[in-house]
Tab-separated table of C-alpha atoms in Angstrom:
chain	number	residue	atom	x	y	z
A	1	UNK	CA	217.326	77.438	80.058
A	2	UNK	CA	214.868	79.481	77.638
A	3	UNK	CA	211.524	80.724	79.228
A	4	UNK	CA	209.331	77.852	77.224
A	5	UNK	CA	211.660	75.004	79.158
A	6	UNK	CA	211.052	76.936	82.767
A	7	UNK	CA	206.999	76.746	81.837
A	8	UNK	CA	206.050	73.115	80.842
A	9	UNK	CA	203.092	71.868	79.861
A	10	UNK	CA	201.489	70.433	83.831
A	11	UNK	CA	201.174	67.141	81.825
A	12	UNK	CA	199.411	65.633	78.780
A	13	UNK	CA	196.460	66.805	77.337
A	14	UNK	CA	196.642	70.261	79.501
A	15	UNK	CA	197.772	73.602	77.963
A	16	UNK	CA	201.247	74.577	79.352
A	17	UNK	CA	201.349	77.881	81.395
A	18	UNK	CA	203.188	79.761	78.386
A	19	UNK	CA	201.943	79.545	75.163
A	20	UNK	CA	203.359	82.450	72.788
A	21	UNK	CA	200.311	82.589	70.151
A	22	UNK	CA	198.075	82.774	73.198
A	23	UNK	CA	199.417	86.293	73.750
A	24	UNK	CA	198.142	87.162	77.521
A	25	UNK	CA	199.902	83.803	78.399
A	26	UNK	CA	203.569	85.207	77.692
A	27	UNK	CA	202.700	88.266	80.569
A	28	UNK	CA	200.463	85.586	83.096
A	29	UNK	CA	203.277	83.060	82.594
A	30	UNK	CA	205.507	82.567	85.866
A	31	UNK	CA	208.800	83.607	85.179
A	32	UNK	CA	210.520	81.226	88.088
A	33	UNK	CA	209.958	77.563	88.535
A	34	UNK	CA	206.904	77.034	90.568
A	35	UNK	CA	207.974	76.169	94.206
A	36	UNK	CA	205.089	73.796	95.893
A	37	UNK	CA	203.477	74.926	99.004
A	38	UNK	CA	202.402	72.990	102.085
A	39	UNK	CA	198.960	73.168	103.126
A	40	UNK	CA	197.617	74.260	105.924
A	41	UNK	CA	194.507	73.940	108.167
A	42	UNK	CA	192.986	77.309	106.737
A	43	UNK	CA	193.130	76.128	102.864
A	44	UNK	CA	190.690	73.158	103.980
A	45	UNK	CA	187.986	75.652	105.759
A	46	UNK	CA	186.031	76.333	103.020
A	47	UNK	CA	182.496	75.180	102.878
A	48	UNK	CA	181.252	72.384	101.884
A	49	UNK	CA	178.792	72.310	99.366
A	50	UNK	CA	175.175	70.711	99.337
A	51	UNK	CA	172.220	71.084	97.538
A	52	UNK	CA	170.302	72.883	100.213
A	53	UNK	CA	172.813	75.999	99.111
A	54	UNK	CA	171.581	75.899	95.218
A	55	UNK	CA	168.378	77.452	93.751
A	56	UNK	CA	165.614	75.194	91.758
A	57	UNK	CA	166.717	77.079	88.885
A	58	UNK	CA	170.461	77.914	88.864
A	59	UNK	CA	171.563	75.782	86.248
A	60	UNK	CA	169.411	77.076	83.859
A	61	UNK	CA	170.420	80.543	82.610
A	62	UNK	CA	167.130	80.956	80.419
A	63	UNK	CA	165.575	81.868	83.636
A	64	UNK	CA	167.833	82.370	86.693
A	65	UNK	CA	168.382	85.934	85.571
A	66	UNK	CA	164.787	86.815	83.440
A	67	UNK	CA	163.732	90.202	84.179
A	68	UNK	CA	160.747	90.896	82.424
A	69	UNK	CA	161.011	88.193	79.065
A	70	UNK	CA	162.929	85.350	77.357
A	71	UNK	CA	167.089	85.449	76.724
A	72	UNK	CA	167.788	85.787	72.935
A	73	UNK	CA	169.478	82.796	71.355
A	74	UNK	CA	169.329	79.562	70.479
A	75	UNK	CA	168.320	77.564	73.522
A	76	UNK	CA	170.428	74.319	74.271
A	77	UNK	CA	170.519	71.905	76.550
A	78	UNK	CA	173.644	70.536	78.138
A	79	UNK	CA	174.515	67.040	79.962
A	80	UNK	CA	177.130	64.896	81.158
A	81	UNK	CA	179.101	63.430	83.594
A	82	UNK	CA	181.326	64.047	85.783
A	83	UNK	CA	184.404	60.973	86.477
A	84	UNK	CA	187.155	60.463	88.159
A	85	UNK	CA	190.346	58.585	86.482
A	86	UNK	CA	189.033	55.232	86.994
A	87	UNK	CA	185.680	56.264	85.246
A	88	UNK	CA	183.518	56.345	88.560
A	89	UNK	CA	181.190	58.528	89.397
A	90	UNK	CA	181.859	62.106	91.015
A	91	UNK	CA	179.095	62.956	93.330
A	92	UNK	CA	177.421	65.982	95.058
A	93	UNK	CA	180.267	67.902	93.071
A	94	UNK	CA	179.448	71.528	92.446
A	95	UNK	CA	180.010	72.764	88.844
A	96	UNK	CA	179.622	76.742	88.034
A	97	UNK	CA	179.687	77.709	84.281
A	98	UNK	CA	179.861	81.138	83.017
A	99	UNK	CA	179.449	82.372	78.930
A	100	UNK	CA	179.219	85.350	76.813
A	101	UNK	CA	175.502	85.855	75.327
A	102	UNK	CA	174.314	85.024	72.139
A	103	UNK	CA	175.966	88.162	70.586
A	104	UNK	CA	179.196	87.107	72.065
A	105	UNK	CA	179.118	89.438	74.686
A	106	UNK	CA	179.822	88.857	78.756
A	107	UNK	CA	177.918	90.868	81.823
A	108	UNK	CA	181.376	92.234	83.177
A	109	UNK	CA	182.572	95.782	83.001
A	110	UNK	CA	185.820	94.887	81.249
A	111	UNK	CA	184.025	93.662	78.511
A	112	UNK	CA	183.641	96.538	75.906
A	113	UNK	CA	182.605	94.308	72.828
A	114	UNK	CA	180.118	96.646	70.494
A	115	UNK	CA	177.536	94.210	70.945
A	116	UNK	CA	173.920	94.121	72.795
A	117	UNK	CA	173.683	93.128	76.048
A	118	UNK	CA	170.550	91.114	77.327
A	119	UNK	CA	168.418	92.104	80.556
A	120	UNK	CA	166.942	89.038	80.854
A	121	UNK	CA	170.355	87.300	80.915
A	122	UNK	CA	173.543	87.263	82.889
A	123	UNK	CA	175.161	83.957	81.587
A	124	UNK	CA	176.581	82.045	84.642
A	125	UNK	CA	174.814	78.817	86.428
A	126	UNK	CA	175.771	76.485	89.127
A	127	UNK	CA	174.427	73.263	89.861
A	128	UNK	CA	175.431	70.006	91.556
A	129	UNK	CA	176.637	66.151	90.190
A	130	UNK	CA	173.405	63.497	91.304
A	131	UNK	CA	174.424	59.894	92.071
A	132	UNK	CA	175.625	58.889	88.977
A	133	UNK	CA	177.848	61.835	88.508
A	134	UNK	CA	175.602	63.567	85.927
A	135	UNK	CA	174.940	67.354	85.643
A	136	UNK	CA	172.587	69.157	83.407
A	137	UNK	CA	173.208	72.985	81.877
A	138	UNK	CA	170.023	74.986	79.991
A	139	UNK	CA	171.437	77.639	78.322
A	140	UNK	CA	171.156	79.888	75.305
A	141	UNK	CA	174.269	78.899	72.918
A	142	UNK	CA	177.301	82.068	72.966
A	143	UNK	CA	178.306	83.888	70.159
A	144	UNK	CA	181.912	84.132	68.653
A	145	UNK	CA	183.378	87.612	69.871
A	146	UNK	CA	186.728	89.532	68.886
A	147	UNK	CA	189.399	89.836	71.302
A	148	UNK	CA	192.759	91.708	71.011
A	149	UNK	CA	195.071	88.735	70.680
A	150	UNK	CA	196.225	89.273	67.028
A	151	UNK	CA	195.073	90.537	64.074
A	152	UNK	CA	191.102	89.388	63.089
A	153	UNK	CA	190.742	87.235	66.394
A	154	UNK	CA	187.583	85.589	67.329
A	155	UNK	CA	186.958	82.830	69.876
A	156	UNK	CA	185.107	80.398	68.706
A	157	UNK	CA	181.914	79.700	70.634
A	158	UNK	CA	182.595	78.425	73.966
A	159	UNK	CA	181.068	78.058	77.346
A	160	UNK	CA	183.335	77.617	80.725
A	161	UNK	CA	183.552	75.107	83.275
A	162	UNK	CA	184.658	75.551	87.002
A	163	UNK	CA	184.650	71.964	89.083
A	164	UNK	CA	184.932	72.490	92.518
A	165	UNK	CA	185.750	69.377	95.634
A	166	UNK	CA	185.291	70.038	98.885
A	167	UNK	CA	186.822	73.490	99.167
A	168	UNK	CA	187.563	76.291	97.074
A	169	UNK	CA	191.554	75.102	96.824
A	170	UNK	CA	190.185	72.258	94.778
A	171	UNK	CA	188.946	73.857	91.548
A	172	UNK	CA	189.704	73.187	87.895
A	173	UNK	CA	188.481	75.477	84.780
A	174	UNK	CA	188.252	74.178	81.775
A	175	UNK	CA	186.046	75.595	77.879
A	176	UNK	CA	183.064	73.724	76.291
A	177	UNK	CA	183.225	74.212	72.748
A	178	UNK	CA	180.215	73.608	69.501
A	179	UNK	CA	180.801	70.680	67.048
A	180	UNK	CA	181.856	72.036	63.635
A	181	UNK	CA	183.019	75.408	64.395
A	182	UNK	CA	185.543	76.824	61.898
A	183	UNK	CA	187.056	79.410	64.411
A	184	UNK	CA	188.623	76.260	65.782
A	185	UNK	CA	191.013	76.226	63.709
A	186	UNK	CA	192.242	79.738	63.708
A	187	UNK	CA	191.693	80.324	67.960
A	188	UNK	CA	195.118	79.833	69.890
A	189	UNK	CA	193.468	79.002	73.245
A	190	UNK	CA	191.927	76.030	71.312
A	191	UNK	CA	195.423	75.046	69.708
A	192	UNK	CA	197.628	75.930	72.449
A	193	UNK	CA	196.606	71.907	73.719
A	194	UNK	CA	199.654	70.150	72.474
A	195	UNK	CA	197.180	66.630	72.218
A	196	UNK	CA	194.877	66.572	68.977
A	197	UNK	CA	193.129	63.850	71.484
A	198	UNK	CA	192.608	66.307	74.116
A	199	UNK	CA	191.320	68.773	71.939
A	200	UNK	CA	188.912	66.435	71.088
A	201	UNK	CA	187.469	66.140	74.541
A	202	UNK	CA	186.741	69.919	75.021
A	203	UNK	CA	184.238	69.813	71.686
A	204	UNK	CA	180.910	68.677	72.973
A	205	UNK	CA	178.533	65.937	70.686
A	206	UNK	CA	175.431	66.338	69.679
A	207	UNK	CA	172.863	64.170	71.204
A	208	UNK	CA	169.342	64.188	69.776
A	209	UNK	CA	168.025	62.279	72.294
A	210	UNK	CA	168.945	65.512	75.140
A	211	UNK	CA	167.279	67.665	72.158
A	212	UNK	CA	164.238	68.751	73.559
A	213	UNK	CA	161.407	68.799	70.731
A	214	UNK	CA	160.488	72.312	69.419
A	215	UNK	CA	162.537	74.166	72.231
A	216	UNK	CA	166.754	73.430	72.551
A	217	UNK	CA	169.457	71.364	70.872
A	218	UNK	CA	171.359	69.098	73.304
A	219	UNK	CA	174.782	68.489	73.624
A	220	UNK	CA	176.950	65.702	75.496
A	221	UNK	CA	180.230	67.109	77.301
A	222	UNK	CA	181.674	64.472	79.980
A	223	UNK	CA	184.534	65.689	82.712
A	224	UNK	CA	187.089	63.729	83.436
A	225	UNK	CA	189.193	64.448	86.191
A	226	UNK	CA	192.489	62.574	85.152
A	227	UNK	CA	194.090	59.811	83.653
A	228	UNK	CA	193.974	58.597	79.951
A	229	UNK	CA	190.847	60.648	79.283
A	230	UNK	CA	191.397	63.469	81.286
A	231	UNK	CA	189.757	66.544	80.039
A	232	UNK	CA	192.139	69.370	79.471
A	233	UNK	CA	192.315	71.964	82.095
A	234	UNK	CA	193.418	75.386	82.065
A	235	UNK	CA	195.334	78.028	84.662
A	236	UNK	CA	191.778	79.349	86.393
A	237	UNK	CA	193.069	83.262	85.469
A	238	UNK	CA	192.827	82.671	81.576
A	239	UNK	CA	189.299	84.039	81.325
A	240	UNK	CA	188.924	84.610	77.862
């Protein structure tokens, strides 16, 4: 049995565990079958989540981190909803995003991209799902930035999702990408989803009625938890 059969893709529309063009993937990649573990009692302490715990303004990034001016960038506005297989609502569900700036550069020390950083901006929000499952994200749109995965790489635009349930055990990471972005076609992570479909569902929509009038572009971008429409999902330690 070859390394690719031991690593399968965890199911449909998800990327599998080893993908060769995604280089990092071939060292992160388990080289056993995965053995299941039970759960205990301690995996289901974690706290549970409420909106007492969030800020008035953590899930906008234009001013949860504004030192002493405005974020550079193009301003957008992100909304959608959050479902479960059977299309219902997920409520009170707390979703964190995180993103490089708009000259496609992060706030973390391993990131040594020559590119500004911006004071006024750290690029990560959090907020929580309302009754009819819906979040919203204000946010200054990423840049493309190079990384060392072959020769010429860029990744396209891109910001990331991490769903949480009831504890921190229940968590699934997934990318946000920008309609019409050529590095699409060129960025492994991207391709690396064996479904054209479920490639699909990771490129938000435009929506000019979330555009906000002088101010931010909007953008659709549902969740789906499973089933037919799942939304692909993505080991939580591929941070690129």
């Amino acid at each position: 049995m070859n390394h690719e059969e031991r690593h399968p893709s965890p199911g449909g529309v998800h990327a599998p565990h080893l993908s060769p063009a995604y280089a990092s993937s071939v060292k992160r990649a388990p080289h056993e079958r995965l053995i299941p573990l039970p759960h205990g009692l301690h995996d289901f302490g974690a706290p549970v989540f409420g909106a007492g715990r969030l800020q008035p303004g953590d899930h906008d990034t234009t001013v949860n981190a504004r030192v002493n001016g405005e974020p550079l960038g193009e301003r957008v506005v992100v909304r959608g909803r959050l479902l479960d297989r059977q299309g219902r609502p997920v409520r009170g569900a707390l979703i964190e995003t995180w993103q490089a700036n708009a000259a496609g550069r992060y706030v973390h020390a391993r990131d040594d991209h020559d590119a500004p950083l911006d004071p006024n901006f750290t690029g990560t929000a959090r907020m929580l799902t309302d009754e009819r499952g819906e979040y919203e994200l204000i946010s200054i749109r990423p840049g493309a930035y190079p990384w060392r995965n072959h020769h010429n790489a860029w990744r396209p635009a891109h910001i990331h999702f991490s769903v949480f349930g009831t504890n921190f055990t229940q968590r699934l990471v997934s990318q946000m990408y920008f309609p019409g972005d050529p590095l699409l076609a060129y960025d492994p992570v991207y391709l690396g989803i064996p479904d054209p479909k479920g490639r699909d569902r990771l490129v938000s929509r435009f929506d000019l009625s979330l555009t906000r009038p002088g101010w931010a572009l909007g953008y659709r971008f549902d969740i789906v938890l499973g089933g037919d429409h799942a939304t692909p999902f993505e080991d939580e330690d591929h941070d690129d």
